[in-house]
PDB file of C-alpha atoms in Angstrom:
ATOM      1  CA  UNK S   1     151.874  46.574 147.089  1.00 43.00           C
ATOM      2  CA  UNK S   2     153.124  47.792 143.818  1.00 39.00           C
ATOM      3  CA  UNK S   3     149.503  47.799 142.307  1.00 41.00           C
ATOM      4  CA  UNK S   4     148.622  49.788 145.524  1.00 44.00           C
ATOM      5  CA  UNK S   5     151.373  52.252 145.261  1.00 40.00           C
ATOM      6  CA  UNK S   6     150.369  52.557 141.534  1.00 42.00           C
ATOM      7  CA  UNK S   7     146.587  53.210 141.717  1.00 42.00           C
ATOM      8  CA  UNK S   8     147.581  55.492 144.719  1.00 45.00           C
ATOM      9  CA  UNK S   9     149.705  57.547 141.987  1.00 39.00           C
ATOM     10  CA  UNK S  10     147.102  57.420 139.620  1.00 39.00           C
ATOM     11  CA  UNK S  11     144.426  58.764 141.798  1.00 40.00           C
ATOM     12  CA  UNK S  12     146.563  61.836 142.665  1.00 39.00           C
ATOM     13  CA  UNK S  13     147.168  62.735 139.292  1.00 40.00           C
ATOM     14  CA  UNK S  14     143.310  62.442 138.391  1.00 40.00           C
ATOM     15  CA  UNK S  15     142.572  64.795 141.091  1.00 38.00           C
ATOM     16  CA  UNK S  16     145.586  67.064 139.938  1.00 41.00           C
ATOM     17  CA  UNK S  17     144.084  67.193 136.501  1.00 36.00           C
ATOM     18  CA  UNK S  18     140.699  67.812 137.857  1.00 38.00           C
ATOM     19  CA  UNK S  19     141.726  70.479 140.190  1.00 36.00           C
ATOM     20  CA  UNK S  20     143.118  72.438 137.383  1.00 34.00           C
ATOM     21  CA  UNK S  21     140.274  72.221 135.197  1.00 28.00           C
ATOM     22  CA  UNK S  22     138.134  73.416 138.226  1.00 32.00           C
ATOM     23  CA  UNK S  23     140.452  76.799 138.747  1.00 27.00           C
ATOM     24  CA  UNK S  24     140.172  77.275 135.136  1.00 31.00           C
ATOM     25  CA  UNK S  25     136.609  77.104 135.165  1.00 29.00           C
ATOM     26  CA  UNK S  26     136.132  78.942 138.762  1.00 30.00           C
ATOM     27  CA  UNK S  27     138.880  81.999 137.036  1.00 32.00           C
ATOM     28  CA  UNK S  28     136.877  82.861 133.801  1.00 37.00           C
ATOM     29  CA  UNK S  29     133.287  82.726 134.981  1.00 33.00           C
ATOM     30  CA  UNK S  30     133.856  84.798 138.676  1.00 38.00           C
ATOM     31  CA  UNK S  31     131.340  87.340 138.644  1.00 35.00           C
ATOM     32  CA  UNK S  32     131.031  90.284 140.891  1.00 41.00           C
ATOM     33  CA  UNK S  33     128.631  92.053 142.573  1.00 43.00           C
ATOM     34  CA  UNK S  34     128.569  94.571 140.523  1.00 46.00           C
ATOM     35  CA  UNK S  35     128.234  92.705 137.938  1.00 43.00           C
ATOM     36  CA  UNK S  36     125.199  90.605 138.524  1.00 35.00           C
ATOM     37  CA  UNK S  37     123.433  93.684 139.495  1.00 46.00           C
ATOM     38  CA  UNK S  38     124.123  95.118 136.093  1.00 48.00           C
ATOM     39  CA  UNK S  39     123.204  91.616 134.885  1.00 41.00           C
ATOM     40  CA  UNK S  40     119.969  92.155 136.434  1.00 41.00           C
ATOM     41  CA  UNK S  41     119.034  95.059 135.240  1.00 45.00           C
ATOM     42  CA  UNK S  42     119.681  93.739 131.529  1.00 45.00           C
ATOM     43  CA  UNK S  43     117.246  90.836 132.094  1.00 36.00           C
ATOM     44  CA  UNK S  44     114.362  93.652 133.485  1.00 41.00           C
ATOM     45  CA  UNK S  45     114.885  96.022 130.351  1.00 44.00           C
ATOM     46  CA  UNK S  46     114.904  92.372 128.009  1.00 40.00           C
ATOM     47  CA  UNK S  47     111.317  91.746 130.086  1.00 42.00           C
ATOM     48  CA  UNK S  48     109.917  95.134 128.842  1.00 51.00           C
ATOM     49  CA  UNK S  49     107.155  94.632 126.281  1.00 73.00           C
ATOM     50  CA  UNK S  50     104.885  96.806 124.492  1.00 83.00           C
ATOM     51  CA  UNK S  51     101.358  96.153 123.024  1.00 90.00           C
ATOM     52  CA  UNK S  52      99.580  97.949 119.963  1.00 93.00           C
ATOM     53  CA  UNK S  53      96.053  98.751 120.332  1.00 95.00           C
ATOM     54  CA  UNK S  54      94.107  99.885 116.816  1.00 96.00           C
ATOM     55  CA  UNK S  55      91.422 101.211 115.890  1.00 97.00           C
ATOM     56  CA  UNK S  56      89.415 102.657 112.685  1.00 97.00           C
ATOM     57  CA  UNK S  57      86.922 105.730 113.438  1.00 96.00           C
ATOM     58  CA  UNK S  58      84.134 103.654 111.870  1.00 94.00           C
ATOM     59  CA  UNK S  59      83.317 100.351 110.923  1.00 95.00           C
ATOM     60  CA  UNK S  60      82.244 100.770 107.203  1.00 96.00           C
ATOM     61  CA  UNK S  61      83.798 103.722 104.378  1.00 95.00           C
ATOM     62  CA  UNK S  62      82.060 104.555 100.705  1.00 92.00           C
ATOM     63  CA  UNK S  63      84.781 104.585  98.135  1.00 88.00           C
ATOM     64  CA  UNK S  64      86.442 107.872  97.349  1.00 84.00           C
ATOM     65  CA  UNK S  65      86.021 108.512 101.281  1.00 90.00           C
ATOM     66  CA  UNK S  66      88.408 108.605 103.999  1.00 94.00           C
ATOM     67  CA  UNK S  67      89.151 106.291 107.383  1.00 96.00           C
ATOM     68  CA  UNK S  68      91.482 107.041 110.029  1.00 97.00           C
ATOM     69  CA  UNK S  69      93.283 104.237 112.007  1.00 98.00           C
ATOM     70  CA  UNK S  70      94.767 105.707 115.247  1.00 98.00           C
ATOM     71  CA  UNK S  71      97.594 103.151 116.954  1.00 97.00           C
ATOM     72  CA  UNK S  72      98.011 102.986 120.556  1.00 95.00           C
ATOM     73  CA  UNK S  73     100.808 101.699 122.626  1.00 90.00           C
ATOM     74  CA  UNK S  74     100.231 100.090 126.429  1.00 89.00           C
ATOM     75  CA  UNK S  75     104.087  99.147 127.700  1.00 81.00           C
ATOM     76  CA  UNK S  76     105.044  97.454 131.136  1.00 76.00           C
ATOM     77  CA  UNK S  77     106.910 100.824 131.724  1.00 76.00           C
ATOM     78  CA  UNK S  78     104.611 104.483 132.185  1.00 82.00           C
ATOM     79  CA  UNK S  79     106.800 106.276 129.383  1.00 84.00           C
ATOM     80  CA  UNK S  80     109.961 105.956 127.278  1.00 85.00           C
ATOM     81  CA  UNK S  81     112.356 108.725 125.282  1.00 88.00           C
ATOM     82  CA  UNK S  82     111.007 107.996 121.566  1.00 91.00           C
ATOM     83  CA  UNK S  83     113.331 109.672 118.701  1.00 94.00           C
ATOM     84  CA  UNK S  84     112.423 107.344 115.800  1.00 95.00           C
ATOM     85  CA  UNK S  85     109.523 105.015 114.557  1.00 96.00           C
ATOM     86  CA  UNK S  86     109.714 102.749 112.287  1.00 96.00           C
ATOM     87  CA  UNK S  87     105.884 101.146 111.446  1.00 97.00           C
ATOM     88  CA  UNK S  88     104.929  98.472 109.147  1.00 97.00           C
ATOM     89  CA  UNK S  89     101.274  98.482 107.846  1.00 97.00           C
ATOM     90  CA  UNK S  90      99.620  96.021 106.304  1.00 96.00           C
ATOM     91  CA  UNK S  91      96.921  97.135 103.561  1.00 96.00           C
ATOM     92  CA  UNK S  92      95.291  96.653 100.502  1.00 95.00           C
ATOM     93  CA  UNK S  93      96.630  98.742  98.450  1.00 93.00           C
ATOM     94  CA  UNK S  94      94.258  98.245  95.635  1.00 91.00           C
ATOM     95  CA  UNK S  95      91.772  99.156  98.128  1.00 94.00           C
ATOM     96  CA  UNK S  96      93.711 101.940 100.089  1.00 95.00           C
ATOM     97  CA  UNK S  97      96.197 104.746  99.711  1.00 92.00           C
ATOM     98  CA  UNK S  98      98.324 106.262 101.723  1.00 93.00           C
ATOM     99  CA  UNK S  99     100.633 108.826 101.709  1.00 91.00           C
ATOM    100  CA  UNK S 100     103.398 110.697 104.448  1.00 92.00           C
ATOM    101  CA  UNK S 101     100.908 113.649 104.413  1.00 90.00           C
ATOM    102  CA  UNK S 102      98.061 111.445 105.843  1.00 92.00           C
ATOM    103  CA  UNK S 103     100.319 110.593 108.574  1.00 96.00           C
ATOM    104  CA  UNK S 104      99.771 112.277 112.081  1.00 96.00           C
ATOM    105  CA  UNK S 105     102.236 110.797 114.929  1.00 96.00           C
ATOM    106  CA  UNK S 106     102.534 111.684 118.339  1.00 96.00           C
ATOM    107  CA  UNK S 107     104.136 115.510 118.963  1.00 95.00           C
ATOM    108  CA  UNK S 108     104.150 116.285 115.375  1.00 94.00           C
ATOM    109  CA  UNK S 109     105.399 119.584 116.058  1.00 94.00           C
ATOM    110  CA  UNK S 110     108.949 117.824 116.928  1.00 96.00           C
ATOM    111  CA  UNK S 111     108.982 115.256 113.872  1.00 96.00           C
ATOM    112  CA  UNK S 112     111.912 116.194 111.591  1.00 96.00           C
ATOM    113  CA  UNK S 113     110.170 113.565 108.496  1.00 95.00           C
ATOM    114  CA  UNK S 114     108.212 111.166 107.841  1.00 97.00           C
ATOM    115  CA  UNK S 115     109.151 108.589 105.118  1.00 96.00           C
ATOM    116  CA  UNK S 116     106.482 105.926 103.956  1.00 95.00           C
ATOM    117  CA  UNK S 117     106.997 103.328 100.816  1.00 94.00           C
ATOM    118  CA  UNK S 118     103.552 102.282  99.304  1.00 90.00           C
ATOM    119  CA  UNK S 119     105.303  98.870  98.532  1.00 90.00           C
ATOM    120  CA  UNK S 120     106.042  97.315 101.937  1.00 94.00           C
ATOM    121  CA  UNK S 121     103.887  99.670 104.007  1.00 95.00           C
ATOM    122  CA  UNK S 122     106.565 100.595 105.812  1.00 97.00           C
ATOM    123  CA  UNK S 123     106.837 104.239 107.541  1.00 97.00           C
ATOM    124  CA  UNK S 124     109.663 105.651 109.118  1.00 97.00           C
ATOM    125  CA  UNK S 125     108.950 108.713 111.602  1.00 97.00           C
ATOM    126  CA  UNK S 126     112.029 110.323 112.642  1.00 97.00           C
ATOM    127  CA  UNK S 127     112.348 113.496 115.377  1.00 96.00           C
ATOM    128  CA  UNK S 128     114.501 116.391 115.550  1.00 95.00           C
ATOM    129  CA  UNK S 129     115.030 115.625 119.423  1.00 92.00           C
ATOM    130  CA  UNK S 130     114.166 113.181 121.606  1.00 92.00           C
ATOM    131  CA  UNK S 131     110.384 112.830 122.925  1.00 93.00           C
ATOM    132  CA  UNK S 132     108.642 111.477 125.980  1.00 92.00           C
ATOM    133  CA  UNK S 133     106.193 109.249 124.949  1.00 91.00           C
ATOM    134  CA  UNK S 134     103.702 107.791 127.508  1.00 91.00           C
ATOM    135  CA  UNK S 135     102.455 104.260 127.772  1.00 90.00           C
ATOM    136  CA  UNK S 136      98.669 104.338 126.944  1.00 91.00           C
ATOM    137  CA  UNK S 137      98.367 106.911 124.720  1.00 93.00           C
ATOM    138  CA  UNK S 138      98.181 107.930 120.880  1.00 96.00           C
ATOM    139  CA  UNK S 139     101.525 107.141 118.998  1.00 96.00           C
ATOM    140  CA  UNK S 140     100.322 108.455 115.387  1.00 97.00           C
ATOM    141  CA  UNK S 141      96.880 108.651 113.229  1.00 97.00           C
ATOM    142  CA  UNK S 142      96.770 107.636 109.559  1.00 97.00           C
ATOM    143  CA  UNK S 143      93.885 108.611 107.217  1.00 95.00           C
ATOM    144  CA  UNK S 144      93.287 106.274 104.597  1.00 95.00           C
ATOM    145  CA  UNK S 145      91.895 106.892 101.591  1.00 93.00           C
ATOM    146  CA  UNK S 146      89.402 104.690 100.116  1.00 92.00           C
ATOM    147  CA  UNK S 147      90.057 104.274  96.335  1.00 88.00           C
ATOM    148  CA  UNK S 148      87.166 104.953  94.111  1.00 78.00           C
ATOM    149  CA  UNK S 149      87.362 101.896  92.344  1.00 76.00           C
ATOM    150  CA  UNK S 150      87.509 100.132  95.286  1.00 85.00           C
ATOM    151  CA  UNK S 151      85.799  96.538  95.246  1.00 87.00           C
ATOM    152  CA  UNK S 152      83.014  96.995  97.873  1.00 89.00           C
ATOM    153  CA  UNK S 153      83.286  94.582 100.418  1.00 94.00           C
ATOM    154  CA  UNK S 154      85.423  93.646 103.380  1.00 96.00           C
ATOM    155  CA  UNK S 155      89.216  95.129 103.533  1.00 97.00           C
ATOM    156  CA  UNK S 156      91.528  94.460 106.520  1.00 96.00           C
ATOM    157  CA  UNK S 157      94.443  97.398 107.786  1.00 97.00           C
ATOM    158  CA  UNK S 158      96.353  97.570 110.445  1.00 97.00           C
ATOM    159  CA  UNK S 159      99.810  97.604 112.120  1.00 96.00           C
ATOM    160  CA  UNK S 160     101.757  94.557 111.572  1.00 95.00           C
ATOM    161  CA  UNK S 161     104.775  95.373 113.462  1.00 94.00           C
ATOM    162  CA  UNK S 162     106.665  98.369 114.765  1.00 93.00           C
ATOM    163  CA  UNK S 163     109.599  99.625 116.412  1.00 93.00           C
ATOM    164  CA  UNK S 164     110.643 102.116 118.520  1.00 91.00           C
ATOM    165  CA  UNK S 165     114.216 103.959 119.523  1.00 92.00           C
ATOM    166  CA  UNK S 166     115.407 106.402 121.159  1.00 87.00           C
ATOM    167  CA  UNK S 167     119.215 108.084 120.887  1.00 82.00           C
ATOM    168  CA  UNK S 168     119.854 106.337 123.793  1.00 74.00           C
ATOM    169  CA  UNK S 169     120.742 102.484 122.363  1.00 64.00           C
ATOM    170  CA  UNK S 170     119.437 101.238 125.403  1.00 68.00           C
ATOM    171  CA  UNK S 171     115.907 102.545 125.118  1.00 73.00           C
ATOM    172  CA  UNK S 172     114.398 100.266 122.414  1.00 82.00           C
ATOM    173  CA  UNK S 173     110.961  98.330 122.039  1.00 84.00           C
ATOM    174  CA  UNK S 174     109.380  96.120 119.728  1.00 87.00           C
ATOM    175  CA  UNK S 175     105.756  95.016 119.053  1.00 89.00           C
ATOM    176  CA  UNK S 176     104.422  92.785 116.325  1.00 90.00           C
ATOM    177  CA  UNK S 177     100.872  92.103 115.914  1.00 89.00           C
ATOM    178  CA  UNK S 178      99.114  89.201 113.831  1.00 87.00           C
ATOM    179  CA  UNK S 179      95.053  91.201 114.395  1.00 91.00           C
ATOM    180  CA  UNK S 180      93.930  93.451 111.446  1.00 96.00           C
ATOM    181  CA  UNK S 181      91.237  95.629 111.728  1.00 97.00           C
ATOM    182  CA  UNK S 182      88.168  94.747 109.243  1.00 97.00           C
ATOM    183  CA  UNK S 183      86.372  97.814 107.441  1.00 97.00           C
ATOM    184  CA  UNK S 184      83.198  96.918 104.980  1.00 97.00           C
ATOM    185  CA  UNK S 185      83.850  99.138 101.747  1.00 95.00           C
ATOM    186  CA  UNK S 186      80.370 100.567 100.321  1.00 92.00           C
ATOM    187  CA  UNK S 187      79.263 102.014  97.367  1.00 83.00           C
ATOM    188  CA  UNK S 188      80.469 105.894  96.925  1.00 80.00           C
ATOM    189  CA  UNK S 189      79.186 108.524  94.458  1.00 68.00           C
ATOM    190  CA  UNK S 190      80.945 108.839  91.241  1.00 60.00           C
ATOM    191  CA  UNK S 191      79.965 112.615  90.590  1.00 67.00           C
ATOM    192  CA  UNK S 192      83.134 114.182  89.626  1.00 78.00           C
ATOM    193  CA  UNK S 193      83.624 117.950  90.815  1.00 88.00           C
ATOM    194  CA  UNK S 194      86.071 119.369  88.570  1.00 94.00           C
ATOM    195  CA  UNK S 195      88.987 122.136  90.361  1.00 95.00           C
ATOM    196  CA  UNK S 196      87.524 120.417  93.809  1.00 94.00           C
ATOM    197  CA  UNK S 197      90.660 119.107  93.893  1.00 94.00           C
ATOM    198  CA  UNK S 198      90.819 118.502  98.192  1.00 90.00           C
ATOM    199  CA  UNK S 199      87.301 117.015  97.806  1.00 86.00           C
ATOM    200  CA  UNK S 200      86.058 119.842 100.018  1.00 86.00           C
ATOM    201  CA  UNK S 201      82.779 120.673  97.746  1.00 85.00           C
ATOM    202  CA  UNK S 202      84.282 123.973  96.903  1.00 91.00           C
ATOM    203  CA  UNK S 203      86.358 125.550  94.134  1.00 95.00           C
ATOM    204  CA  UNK S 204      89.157 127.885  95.124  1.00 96.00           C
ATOM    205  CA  UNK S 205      92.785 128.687  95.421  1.00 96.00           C
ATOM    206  CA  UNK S 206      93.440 126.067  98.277  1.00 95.00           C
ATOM    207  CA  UNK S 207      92.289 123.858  95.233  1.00 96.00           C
ATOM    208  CA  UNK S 208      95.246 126.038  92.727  1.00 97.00           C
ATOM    209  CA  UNK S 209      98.262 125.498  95.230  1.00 96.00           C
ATOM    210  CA  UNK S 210      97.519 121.672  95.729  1.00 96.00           C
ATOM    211  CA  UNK S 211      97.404 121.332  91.877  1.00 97.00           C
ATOM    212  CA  UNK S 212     100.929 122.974  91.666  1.00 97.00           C
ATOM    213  CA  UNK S 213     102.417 121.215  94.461  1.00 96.00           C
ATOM    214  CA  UNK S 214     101.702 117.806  92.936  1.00 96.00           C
ATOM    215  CA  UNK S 215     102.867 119.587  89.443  1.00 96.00           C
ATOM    216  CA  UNK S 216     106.082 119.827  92.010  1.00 96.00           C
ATOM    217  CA  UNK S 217     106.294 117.083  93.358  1.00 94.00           C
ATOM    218  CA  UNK S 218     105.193 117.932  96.767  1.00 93.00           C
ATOM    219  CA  UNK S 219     102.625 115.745  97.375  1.00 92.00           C
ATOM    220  CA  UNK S 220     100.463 112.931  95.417  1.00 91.00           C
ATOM    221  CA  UNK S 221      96.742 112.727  94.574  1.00 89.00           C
ATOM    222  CA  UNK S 222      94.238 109.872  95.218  1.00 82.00           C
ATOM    223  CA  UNK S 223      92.268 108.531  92.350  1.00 80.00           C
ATOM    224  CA  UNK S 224      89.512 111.175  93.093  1.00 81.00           C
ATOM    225  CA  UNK S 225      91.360 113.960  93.145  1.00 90.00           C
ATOM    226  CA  UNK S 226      92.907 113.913  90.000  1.00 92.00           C
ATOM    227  CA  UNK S 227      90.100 112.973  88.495  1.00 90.00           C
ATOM    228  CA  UNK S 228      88.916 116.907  90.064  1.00 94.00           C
ATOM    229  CA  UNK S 229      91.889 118.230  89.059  1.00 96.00           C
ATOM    230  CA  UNK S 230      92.223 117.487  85.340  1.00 96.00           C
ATOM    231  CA  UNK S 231      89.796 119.913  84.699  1.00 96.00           C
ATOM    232  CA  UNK S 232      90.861 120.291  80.796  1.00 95.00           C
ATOM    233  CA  UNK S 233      90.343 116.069  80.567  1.00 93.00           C
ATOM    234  CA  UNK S 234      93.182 115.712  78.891  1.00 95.00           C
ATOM    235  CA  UNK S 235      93.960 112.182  81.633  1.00 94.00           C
ATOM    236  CA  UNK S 236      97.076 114.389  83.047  1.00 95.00           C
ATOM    237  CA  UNK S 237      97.074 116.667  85.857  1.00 97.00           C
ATOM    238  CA  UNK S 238      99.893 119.584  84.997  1.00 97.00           C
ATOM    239  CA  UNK S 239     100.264 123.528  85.316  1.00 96.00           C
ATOM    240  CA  UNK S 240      97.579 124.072  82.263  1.00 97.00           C
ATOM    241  CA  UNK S 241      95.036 122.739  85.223  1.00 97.00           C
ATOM    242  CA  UNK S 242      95.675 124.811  87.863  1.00 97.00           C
ATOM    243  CA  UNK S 243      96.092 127.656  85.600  1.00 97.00           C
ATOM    244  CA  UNK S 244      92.371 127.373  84.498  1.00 97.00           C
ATOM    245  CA  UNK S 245      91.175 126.678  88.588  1.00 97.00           C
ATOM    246  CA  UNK S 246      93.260 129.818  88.872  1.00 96.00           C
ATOM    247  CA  UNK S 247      90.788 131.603  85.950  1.00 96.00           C
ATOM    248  CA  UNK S 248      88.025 130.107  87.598  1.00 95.00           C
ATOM    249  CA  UNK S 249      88.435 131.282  91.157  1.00 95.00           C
ATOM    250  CA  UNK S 250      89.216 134.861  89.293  1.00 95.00           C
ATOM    251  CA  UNK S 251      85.903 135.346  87.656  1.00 93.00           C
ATOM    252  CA  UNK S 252      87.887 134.778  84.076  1.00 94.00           C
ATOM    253  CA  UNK S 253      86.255 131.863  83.013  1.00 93.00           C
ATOM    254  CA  UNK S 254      82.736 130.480  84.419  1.00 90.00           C
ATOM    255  CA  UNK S 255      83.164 126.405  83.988  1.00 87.00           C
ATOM    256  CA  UNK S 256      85.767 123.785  82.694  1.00 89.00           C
TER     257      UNK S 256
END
């Protein structure tokens, strides 16, 4: 009887101990209604994925020439508000070059700048205000310039990975992609066109300013184009050059 009474005791205290665990566990995961709605709606925007399309407008580029990749999106979602970009690109850049001014993104009329570091590839494209940017369509062009020196052959570029925000925190996607586009680098000419400094064929001020903005560190020059623009071939590229284009385009002097 005693063993009875005690096991009886025992049992009652197990299930005291158990039922308090249980109200502990039942009081600090309740959820409400609300709640799992707004839990819900977390998982759908977590679901939301975007894809990059690429593509190069040819196949093949002679060196000292230009190619132009042009980046795509395709999201679960038509559109989303866009206010930053950050891209990383994966090049060559023995090969390639690349510069912020090559860059072309999606409403460039609203971009406030456009960073890009030749070292990682990566480019940052901030805007002044939010944008809406559609699912399906263009997010930004870059022209790449083919290096003169370039080692003919194949070369792979592309978009590696990229991400996109908006000022709202909660309007955010990410795409990574492990396919690089393949472009066969041919032969170029090596004729040198000295003052024909934006490899237009022609000699004139356009030609001037774009000396003196590199002088200012406005811009850079490709291989080629400093090779135009030293036209004194003294292997620099300063104020003395542009001054002589500027004699040139004037009538002063007749060649370099």
């Amino acid at each position: 009887m005693r063993k009875q009474i005690m096991a009886g005791i025992l049992v009652l205290a197990m299930v005291g101990i158990t039922g308090h665990f249980q109200t502990k566990v039942l009081a600090d995961t309740t959820i409400t209604e609300e709640e799992l709605e707004d839990t819900a709606e977390d998982v759908e925007e977590a679901e939301i994925s975007w894809q990059i399309n690429q593509k190069l407008d040819g196949d093949s580029c002679k060196q000292g020439k230009d190619v132009t990749l042009t980046v795509s999106l395709a999201g679960d979602t038509k559109s989303m508000k866009l206010s930053t970009v950050f891209v990383r690109l994966q090049y060559d850049p023995g090969v390639f070059e690349i510069s912020a001014e090559n860059v072309v993104p999606v409403q460039s009329g609203s971009v406030d700048y456009i960073s890009f570091d030749e070292d990682s590839g990566e480019l940052d494209i901030y805007y002044a205000n939010d944008i809406s940017f559609e699912s399906g369509t263009d997010l930004l062009k870059v022209r790449l310039h083919v290096l003169s020196d370039a080692e003919p052959g194949k070369a792979k570029v592309g978009v590696e990975a990229l991400e996109l925000y908006a000022s709202d925190s909660d309007n955010y996607a990410v795409a990574e992609n492990k396919s690089m586009l393949s472009v066969t680098i041919k032969e170029g000419s090596s004729a040198v066109l000295l003052g024909d400094v934006n490899l237009d064929k022609k000699i004139n001020l356009t030609d001037v300013k774009l000396i003196m903005k590199y002088c200012n560190g406005g811009t850079k020059l490709t291989s080629a184009q400093k090779k135009n623009a030293d036209v004194n071939q003294d292997g620099k590229v300063n104020l003395t050059d542009a001054n002589l284009v500027m004699k040139y385009c004037n009538g002063a002097i007749k060649k370099f």
